Structure formats: C-alpha cells, structure tokens
XYZ file of C-alpha atoms in Angstrom:
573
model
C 0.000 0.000 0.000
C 1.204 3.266 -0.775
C -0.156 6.680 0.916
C 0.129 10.272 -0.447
C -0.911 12.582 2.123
C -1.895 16.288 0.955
C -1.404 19.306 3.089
C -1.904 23.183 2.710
C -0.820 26.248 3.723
C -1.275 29.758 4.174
C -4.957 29.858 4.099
C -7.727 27.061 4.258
C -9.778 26.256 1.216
C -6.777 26.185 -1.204
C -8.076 23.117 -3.280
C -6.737 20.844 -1.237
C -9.890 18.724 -2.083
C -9.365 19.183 -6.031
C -5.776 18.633 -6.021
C -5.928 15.239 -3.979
C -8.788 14.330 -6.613
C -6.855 14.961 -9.628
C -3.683 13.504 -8.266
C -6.202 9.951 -7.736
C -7.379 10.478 -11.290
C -3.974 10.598 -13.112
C -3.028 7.279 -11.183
C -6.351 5.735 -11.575
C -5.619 6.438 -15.638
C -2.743 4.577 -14.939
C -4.455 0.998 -13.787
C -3.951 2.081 -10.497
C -6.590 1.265 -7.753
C -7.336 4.600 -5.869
C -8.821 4.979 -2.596
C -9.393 8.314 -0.352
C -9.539 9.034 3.519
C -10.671 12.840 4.487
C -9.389 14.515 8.020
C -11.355 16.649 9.665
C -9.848 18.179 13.004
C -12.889 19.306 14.083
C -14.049 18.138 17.369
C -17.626 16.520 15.719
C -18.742 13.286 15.219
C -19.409 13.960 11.528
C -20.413 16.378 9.630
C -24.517 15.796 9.955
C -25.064 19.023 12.111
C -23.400 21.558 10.299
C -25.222 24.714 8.731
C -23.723 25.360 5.068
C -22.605 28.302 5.795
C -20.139 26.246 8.063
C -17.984 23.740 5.345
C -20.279 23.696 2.487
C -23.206 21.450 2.059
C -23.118 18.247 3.498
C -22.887 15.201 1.510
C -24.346 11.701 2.032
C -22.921 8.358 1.344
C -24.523 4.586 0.306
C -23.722 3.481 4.027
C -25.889 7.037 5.455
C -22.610 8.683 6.334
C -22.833 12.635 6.633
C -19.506 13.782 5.731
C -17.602 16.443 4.067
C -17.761 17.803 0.499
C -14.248 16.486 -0.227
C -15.667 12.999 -0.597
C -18.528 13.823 -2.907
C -15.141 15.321 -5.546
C -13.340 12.004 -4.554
C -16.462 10.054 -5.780
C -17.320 12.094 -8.669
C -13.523 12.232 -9.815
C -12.421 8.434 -9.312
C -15.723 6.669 -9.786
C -15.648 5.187 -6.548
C -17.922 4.367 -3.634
C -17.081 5.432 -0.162
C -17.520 4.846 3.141
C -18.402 6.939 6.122
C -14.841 5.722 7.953
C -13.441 7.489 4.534
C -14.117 10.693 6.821
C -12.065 10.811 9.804
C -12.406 13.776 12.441
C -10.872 14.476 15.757
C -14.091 13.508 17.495
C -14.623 10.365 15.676
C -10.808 9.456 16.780
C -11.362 10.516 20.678
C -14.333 8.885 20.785
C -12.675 5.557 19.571
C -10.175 6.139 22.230
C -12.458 7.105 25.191
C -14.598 3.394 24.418
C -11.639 1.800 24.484
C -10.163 3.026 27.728
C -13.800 2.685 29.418
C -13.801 -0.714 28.176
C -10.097 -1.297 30.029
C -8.351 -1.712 26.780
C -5.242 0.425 28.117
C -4.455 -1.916 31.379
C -4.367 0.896 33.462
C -2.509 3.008 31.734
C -2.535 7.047 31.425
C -4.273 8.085 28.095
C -2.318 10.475 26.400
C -2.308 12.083 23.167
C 1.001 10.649 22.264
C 0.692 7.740 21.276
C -2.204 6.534 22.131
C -4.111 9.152 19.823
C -1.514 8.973 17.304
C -1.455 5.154 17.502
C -5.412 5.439 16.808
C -5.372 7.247 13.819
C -2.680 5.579 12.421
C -4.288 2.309 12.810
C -7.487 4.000 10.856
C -5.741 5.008 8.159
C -4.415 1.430 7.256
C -7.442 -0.437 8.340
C -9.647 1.962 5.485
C -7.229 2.596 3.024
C -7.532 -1.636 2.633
C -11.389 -0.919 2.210
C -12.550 -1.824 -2.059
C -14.145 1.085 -2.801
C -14.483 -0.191 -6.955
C -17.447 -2.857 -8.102
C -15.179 -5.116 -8.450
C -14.383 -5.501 -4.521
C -10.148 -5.290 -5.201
C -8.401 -3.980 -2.523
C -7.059 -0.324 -3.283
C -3.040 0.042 -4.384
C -3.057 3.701 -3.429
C -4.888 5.469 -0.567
C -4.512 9.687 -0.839
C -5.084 11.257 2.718
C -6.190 14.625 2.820
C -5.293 16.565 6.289
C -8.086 19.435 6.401
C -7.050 23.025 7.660
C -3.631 24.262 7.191
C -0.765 23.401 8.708
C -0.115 24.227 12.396
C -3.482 24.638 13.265
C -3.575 24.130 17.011
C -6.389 21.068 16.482
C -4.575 19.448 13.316
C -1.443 18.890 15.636
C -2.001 15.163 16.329
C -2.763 14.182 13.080
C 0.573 16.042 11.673
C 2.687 14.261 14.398
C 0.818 10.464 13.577
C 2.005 11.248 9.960
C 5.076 11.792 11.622
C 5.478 8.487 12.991
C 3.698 7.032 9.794
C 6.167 7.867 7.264
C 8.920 5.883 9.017
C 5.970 2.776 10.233
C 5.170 2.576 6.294
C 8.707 3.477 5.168
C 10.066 6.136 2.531
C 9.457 4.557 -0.545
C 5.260 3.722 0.392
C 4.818 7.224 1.573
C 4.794 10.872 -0.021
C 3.505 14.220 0.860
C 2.199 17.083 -1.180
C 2.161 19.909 0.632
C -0.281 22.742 -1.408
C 0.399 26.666 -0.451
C -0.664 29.995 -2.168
C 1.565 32.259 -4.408
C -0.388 35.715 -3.774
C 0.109 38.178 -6.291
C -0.550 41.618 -4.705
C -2.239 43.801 -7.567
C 0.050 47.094 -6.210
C 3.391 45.291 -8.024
C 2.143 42.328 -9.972
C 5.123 40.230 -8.421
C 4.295 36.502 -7.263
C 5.276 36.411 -3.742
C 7.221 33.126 -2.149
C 7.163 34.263 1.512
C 3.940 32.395 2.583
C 5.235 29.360 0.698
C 8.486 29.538 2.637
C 6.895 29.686 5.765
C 4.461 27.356 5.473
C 6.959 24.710 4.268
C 9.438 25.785 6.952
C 6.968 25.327 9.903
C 5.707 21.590 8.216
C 9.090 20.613 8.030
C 9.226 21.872 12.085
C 6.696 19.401 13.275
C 9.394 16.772 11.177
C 7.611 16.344 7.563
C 9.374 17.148 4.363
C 7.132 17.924 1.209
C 8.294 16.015 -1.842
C 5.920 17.962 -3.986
C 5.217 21.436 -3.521
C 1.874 22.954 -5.276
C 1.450 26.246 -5.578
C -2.041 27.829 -6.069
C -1.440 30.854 -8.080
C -3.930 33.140 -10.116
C -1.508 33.165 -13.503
C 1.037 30.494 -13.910
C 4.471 30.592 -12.018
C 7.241 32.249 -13.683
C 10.981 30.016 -13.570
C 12.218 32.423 -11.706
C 10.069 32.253 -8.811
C 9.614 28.548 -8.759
C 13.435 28.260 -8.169
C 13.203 30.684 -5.400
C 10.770 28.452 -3.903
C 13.299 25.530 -5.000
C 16.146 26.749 -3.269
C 14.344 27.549 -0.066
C 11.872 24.748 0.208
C 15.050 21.758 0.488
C 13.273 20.751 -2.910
C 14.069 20.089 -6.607
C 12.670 22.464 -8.924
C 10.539 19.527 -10.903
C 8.971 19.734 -7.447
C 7.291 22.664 -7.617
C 4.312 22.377 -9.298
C 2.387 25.707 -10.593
C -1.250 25.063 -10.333
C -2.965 28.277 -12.119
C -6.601 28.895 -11.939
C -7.750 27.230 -14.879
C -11.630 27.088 -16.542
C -12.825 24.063 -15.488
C -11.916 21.989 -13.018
C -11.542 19.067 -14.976
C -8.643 20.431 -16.277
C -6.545 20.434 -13.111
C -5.482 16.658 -13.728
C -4.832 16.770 -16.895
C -2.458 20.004 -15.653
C -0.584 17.903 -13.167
C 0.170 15.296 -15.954
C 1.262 17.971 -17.817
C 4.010 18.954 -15.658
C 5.364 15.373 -15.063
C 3.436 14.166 -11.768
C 3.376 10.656 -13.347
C 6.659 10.328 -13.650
C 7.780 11.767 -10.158
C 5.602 9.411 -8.195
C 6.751 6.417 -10.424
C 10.127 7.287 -9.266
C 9.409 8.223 -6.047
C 7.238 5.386 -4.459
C 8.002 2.404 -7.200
C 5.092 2.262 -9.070
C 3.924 -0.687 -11.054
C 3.387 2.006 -14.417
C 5.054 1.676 -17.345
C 7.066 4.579 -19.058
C 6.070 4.070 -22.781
C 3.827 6.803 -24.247
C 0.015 5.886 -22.930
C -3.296 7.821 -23.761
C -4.347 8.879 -20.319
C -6.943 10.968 -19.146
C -8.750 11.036 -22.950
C -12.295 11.617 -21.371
C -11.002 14.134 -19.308
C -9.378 16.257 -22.180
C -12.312 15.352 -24.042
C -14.802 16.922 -21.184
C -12.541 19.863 -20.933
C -12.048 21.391 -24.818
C -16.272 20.874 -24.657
C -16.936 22.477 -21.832
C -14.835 25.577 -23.179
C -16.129 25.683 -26.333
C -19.827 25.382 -25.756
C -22.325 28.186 -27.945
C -25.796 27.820 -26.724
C -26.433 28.930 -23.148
C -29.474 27.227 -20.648
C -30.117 29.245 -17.613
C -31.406 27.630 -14.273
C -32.761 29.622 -11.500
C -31.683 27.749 -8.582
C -33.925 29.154 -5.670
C -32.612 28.258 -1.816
C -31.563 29.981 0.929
C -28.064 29.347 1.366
C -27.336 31.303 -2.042
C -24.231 33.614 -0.651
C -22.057 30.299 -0.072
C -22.155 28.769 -3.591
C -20.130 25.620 -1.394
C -24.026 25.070 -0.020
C -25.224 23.721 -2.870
C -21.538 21.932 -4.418
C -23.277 19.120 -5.571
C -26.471 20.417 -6.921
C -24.230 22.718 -8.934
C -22.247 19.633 -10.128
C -25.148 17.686 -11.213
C -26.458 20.448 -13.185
C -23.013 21.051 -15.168
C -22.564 17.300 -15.414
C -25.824 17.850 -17.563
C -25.432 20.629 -19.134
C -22.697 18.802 -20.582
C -24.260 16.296 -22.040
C -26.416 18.486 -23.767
C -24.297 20.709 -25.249
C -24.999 23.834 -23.421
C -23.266 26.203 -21.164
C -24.749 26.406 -18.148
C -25.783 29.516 -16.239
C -27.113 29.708 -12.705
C -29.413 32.390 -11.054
C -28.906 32.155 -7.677
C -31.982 33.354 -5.787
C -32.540 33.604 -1.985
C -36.254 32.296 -1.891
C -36.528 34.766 1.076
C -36.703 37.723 -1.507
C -39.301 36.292 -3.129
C -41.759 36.647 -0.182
C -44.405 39.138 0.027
C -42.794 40.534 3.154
C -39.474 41.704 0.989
C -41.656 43.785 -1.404
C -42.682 46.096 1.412
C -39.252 46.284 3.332
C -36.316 45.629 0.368
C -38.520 46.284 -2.964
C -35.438 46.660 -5.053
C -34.166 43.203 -4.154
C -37.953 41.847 -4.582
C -38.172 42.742 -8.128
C -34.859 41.328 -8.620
C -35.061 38.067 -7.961
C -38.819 37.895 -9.460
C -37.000 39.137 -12.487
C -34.213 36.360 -12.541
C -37.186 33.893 -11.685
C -39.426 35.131 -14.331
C -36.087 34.968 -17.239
C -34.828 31.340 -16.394
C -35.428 28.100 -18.715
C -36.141 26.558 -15.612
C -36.066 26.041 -11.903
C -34.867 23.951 -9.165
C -35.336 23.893 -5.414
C -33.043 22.163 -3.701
C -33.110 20.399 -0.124
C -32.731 22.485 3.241
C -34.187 22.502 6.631
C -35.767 25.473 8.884
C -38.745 27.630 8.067
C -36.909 30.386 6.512
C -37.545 31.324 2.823
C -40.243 28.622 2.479
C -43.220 30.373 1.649
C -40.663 31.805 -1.030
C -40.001 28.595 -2.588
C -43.591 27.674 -2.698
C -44.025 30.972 -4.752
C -41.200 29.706 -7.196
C -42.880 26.589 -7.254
C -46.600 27.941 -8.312
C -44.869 29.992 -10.696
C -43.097 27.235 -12.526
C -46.296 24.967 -12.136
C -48.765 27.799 -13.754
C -46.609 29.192 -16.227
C -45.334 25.526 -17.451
C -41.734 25.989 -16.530
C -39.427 22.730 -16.244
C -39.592 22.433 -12.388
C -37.144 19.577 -10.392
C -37.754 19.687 -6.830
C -35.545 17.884 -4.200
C -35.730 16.553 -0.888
C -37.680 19.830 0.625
C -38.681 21.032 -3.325
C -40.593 18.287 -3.554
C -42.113 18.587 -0.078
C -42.772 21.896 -1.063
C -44.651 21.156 -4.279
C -46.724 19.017 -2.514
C -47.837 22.273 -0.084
C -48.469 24.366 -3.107
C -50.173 21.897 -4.973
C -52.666 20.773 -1.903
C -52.949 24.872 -1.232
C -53.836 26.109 -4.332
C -55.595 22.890 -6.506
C -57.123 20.823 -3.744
C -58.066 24.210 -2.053
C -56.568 23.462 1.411
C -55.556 26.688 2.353
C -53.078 25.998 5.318
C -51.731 22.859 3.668
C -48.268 22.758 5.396
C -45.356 20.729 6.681
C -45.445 19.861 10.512
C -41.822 20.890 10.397
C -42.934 24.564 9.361
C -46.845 24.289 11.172
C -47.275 21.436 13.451
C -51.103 22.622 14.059
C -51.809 23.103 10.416
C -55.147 20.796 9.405
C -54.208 19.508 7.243
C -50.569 18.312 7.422
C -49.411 16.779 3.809
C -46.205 17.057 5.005
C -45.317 14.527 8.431
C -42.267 13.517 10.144
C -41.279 10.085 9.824
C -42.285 7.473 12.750
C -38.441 6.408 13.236
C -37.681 10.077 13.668
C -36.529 10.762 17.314
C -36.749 13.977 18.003
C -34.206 14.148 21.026
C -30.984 13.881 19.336
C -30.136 15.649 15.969
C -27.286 13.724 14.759
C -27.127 10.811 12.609
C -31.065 10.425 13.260
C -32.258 11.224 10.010
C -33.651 8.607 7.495
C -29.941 8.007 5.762
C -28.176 6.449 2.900
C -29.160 4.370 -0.704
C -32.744 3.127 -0.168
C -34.252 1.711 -3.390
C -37.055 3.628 -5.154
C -40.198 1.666 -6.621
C -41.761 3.241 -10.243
C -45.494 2.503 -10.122
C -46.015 3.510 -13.136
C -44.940 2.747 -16.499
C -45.443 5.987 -18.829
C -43.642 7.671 -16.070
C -40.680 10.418 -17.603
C -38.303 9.859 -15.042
C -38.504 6.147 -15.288
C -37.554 6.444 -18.878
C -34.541 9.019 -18.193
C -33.475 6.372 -16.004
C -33.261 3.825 -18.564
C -37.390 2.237 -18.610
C -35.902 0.569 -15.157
C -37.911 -0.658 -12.414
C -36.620 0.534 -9.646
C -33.437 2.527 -8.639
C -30.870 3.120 -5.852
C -30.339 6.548 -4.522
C -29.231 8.205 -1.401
C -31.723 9.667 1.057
C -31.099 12.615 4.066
C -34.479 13.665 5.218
C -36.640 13.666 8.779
C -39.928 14.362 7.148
C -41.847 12.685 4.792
C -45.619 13.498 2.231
C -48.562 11.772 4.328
C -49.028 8.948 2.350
C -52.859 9.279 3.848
C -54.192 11.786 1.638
C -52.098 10.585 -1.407
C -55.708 9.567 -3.577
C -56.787 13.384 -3.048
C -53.656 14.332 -5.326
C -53.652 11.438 -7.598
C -57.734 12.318 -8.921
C -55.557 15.901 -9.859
C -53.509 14.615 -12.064
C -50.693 15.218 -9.209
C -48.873 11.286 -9.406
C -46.838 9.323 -6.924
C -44.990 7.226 -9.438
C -42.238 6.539 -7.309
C -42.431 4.676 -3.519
C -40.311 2.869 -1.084
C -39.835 -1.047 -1.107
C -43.444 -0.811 0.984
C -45.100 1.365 -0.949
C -45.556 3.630 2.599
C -43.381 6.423 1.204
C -43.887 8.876 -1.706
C -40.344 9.310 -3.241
C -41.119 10.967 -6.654
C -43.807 13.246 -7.782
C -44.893 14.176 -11.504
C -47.494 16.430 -12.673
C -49.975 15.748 -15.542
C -50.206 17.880 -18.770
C -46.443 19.896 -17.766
C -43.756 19.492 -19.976
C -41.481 18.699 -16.845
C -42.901 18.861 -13.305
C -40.591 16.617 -11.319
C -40.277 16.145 -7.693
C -37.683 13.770 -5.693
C -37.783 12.871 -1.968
C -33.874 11.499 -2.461
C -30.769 13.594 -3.358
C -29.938 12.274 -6.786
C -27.446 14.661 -7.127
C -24.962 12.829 -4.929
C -24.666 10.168 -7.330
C -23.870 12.337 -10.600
C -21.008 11.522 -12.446
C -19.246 13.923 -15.301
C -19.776 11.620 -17.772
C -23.050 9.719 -16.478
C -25.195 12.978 -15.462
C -27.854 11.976 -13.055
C -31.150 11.311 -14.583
C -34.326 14.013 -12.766
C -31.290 17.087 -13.317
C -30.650 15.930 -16.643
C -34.336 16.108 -17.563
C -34.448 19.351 -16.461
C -31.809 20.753 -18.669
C -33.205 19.209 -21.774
C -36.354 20.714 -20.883
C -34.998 23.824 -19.975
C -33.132 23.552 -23.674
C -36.289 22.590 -24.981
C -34.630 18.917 -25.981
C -36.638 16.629 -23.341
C -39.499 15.696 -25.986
C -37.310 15.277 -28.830
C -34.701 12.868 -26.317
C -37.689 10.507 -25.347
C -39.374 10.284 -28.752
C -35.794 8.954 -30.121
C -35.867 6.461 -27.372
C -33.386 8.147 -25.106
C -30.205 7.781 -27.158
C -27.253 11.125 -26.768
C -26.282 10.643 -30.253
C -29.824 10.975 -32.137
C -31.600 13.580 -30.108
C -28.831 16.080 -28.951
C -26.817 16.123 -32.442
C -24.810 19.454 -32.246
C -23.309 21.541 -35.182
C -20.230 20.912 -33.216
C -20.320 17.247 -32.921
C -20.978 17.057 -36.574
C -17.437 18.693 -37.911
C -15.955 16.117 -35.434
C-alpha cells in the first residue's frame, strides 16, 4: 500500500480537495486502484449538524454517512464508492479512544495524546485505506489522505505528528507528501510572492515532515524564476514545484498535473507498477474539458434556496447540473436566488431586491429547489414553485422542493388553504407534510432517514422512469426527517398530481410528476450525490433538456445522446 498525504498552507480552502482528486485520477488512468480518507480536526462526530454556511453542504454516502464535500469530488472524480470511515475527524478518533479506555483496553494506563491518539489514527488510516471502494471488490493500491485546515493549526497537531510516525511505520518509498500553499500576487506590483510558501513549508518541516511535492495555487502560472526561489528555499528540486494556475474548469486540473510530469515523479518516487512508454491517459477528461470551453448555446437555471451567498451550499447540486449541461451541449448559467426575496414581506421592506429576484425567476429556462431545513424562505419557494407549475416551466424539486410542491399543490388545486409541513406548522389541518415514525426527536445527529434506499416506479409511462433507462426501480441516497402523508395521497392522484415513485413498501412517496407539464418533477432522495461527469444523473438531466427545450425530442428517439442532442459541433468532429 502506498499513501500520499496532501497538506496546505497559508490559508484554508486552497483546493486541497481538487488537487488530492486529480492527483487519484492521473493514477487511476494509470491501472492504479485509488482509494481516499478525508481529516477533519474538528471536534464533531461527523459532519450531519453543520449549517452550510459552516464547510459547504453536506454530503451523504450509500452506508448514510454525513460527511464532508471532499468525498462527494473524490467520488465524482475516481468513480468510486465510499464509506463513512473514509471521513475521519478528531471527534470520531477521541471517541474511539475514550470506548476503548472505558472498556479497560489500556491496562491501566494514562491516556495520552502521544501515542495513544496517534497510535489510533494511524491504525485507521491502514485499516480503510484496505477498504474496495471499486465494483469489483479489489483492494485499493493507493490510498490519498487529505489533512483538512492548514498546517499548524492548534487542532490538526495530532494528526501532523501520527504522519510523523507514519512515514517511518510505512517506510520512505510507500509514503509521499504534497504539501499545497498559495503564491499571492498583490495587484500594487504584480510580483508573485514566495514568503507564505516559505513559511508554510518551513513550519511543516518543524513538526518533522518534508514535502516532496510542492503545489502552488497561483492566479496566472508561475514564472521560472520564482519557482526556483521556492526551489532553493523549500530543500526541494525544482521539478517539485508544481504551478497550479486557476484554470476554466476543473476538470482540467489533472490533466495540468500530468502535464508537468506528476506521473513520472511518483513512479520514481514510491516504485510504481506504471510503465514509461507513451500511454493515452486521461482522454475523457481532455475530451470533457475542450467541450466544456467551447460550448455556444447557453441554458439558464434559477436555482432558488436559501443558502445562495455560499455557492459551497449547494456543491453538488451545482455539479449535477453542469454534469448535464454537458451532455447536452450547453453552457450552463445559474441564477442564484434567496427564496426569502421572493416573499411578500421583501416587497414592502427591500422592494429593489424583490423585483430582482422575481426578475431572474421570471427569465430562467427553468427552476430547481433544492433540499434544506428550517422555516426560513419557504413560503418563497412555494411561490417559485406555483410559478413554474402555472406558467409551465421545467420544475425539479428535491428533498424539501418536492415537499414543497406538494404544499403548493394541496394549497392552491385541492383548495386546502393551510396545507403545510409539521416541520414549518405542526397545528396546520391539514398536514401533507409529516415527520417520519423512526424520527426521534431528542438527538439531531445521525437520526435522520440516511443512505441508498431503493425507489419503486409505479407507473410505467412515467418520464423519469424512462430518463433512467425504462428501469424498475433505482438506488439513490436519502437525508431527510420528514416525509408526504401517504394518507391523503388519492386526493392528489384524482388531480392529475402522481406518486410514481415509492419505497420497497409502498408507505413512502419518493417521486412526484405532474400531468399535462412538460417537466414537473419532484424527488424525496438527493440524486445529485450520485452524478457523475460523464453519467449525469437522470431528474437534473431532464431538467436541462427541458430547460433547452430537448426533453421531448430525447424521449421520442428512445433516449439515445447521439440521435436527439446532435450538435453543429459534434458534426465537424
């Protein structure tokens, strides 16, 4: 087993996350098998009760782990399938320790942080980097660690001084580390600046790790000049700085790193099993890239939440959709709108921002409301949602959109006035909206209905069910407390508002579509979790080829790319 841990410097949210994807990629493209383990220093459990504004939306695994967003780029950029033990944070690590010593495990001794902490982590990291995380159930060649934070945080100490100890447990030649650190380029001189590099690198190599590869983070790429600077003082050969510019699309990045001879360094460096000759590697990927850069027609979504000002909130809904956009041929353009503007209460208080967002509403292809929790900005979605509904605009509702679209569709066609959720109204009379009986209200984490949970199609002239392939069921992850009250599900069905998707016992609604609508869709899962770049996920990419007006044309030539979705563009090639 080799191990490649990444750190940063300098300043948090770096790329860390992209980097240690790409570098999994380019050795995946090699015939490697690629696993990935996430630390997170903080002191919780998992990531389950965070707001978004915290880390960025939280994102569920198959097994019902709530973990961080680094694992959903891991997923979507080595086509794997994690585990929640993939996500390792300082409380998950002390409470491992605490059982142990309540259980006697330490024969008396004193606890301490060194070693038994260290000891405990580094006894994670080989017992999941082991963990298949392929179809094919092989264990992994390769595990990349990413340490969150930068370095000398005060709570990523014990996790920098097991690494410590690691490197000389696994020995040199199975373990590497990429240390990643900002170039700034102050505006005032336009000089790139090595001082935070230096710094950072000499305070990692202070708690006793050396960086092999150094990657810098720069705006424009790094001139020879400065990456010898950061040569000479960084102890490291020049081929081991690597200049990773901002680039278009994020796809890119690998391809970047092979560029500049990555391959080839860890070949060297840890005695891979690759051979030298000229290979094509990362085709797709190239591929995905000169597309996405040279895309014409445009497709505009109006993405309506309420965690709009931290696009991080939403990393995975905004993934899905470009994964589909994609597909289609279309660049892809995002109105964010913060449902609470679209209230009646912001007209009379903020009337500029009012007519704002009803303007971005009113101009996109198409809408989507994505999951969330609290009361907040919900009577704003529901107006997004009878907008879409009356005016025929391709509507995909998630999680809480669909919820939500149940409300406005029991309010306004089955003439229940104070249809509601009892999450938002628990007096309302008449709640279409209940929480789940296996709910327990007294603790918030991990107590949520989790995880892949197979979905049942009732019906067979269902469009979902033929975006997915004319399937009969499918597999998709789940994160949600309440659930539609599958009482009063005839009362919508004599509408023309359908249930065509349910749980294994047909007790749970888990997709929604509306009658005579060219795309009214509504999901109780988070299909977005499961998108891949090249295998968008089914509900978001019927939105966008109704939003491009393509969804008709797709199903009539039995939902096949190549005859529906023919491009100018694709043609010349």
């Amino acid at each position: 087993m080799k191990y490649i841990l990444v750190t940063g410097g300098v300043i948090s949210g770096i790329g860390k996350g992209i980097i240690a994807s790409s570098v999994g990629t380019i050795l995946k493209s090699c015939g490697l098998r690629v696993t990935a383990i996430k630390i997170d220093p903080y002191i919780n459990i998992d990531a389950g009760t965070f707001s978004p504004y915290e880390h960025g939306e939280v994102f569920v695994l198959d097994d019902g782990g709530e973990v961080d967003l680094d694992l959903g780029n891991y997923e979507r950029f080595l086509d794997i399938r994690l585990t929640k033990d993939n996500n390792l944070t300082t409380g998950k690590i002390y409470q491992s320790v605490i059982n142990k010593e309540r259980r006697g495990d330490y024969l008396g001794k004193t606890v301490q942080v060194v070693p038994h902490i260290t000891d405990a982590i580094q006894e994670w990291v080989m017992r999941q980097a082991r963990v298949p995380v392929d179809d094919d159930g092989v264990e992994p060649q390769i595990c990349v660690i990413e340490l969150g934070g930068t370095v000398g945080d005060i709570e990523s100490m014990p996790f920098i001084e097991a690494f410590r100890q690691f490197q000389f447990k696994v020995k040199r030649e199975n373990f590497c580390n990429i240390h990643v650190s900002l170039v700034p380029q102050p505006s005032a001189t336009g000089e790139q600046k090595t001082k935070p590099t230096q710094n950072s690198v000499r305070e990692l190599r202070g708690l006793g790790l050396s960086p092999d590869l150094i990657m810098c983070r720069c705006s424009t790429p790094l001139e020879n000049s400065v990456k010898e600077k950061i040569s000479m003082f960084c102890h490291v050969e020049p081929e081991q700085v690597i200049c990773v510019a901002d680039v278009s699309s994020i796809y890119r990045v690998p391809l970047l790193l092979e560029d500049q001879g990555v391959v080839g360094y860890f070949c060297q460096r840890l005695d891979l099993p690759i051979e030298t000759r000229p290979r094509k590697m990362l085709t797709k990927w190239k591929e995905m890239s000169d597309r996405s850069d040279r895309l014409l027609e445009q497709c505009s979504i109006a993405l309506v939440g309420k965690y709009t000002k931290f696009t991080d909130s939403y990393a995975s809904v905004i993934k899905a959709l470009e994964h589909s956009a994609l597909a289609i041929s279309h660049k892809l353009e995002i109105k964010y709108i913060d449902s609470a503007d679209l209230e009646p209460n912001t007209l009379t208080e903020e009337p500029v921002k009012y007519h704002e967002a009803w303007q971005k509403l009113c101009s996109a292809d198409g809408i989507l409301v994505p999951g969330g929790f609290g009361v907040r900005g919900t009577e704003g979605k529901i107006q997004a949602i009878n907008w879409a509904r009356k005016q025929k605009k391709p509507f995909l509702g998630v999680c809480l959109g669909m919820q939500l679209a149940v409300c406005e569709f029991a309010r306004n066609m089955l003439g229940w006035e104070d249809a509601n959720s009892t999450e938002f109204d628990p007096k309302s009379q008449h709640p279409v909206v209940i929480d789940m009986p296996e709910h327990n209200p007294g603790q918030m984490g991990g107590t949520m209905r989790l995880g892949k949970r197979r979905t049942i199609f009732k019906t067979t002239n269902s469009i979902l069910r033929r975006l997915y392939g004319d399937v009969e069921y499918v597999d998709e992850r789940h994160r949600h407390r309440f659930e539609v009250n599958p009482e009063l599900k005839e009362h919508f069905e004599g509408k023309g508002f359908h249930f065509v998707g349910q749980d294994v016992e047909g007790e749970r609604m888990e997709v929604i579509e509306l009658d005579d609508h060219p795309y009214f869709v509504g999901v109780q899962y988070h299909p977005e979790f499961t998108s891949r770049p090249i295998k968008p996920s089914p509900p978001y990419f019927g939105l966008l080829l109704a939003s491009a007006g393509k969804l008709q044309s797709y199903l009539h030539k039995g939902c096949h790319f190549k005859k529906a979705l023919r491009t100018p563009i694709q043609k010349l090639n």
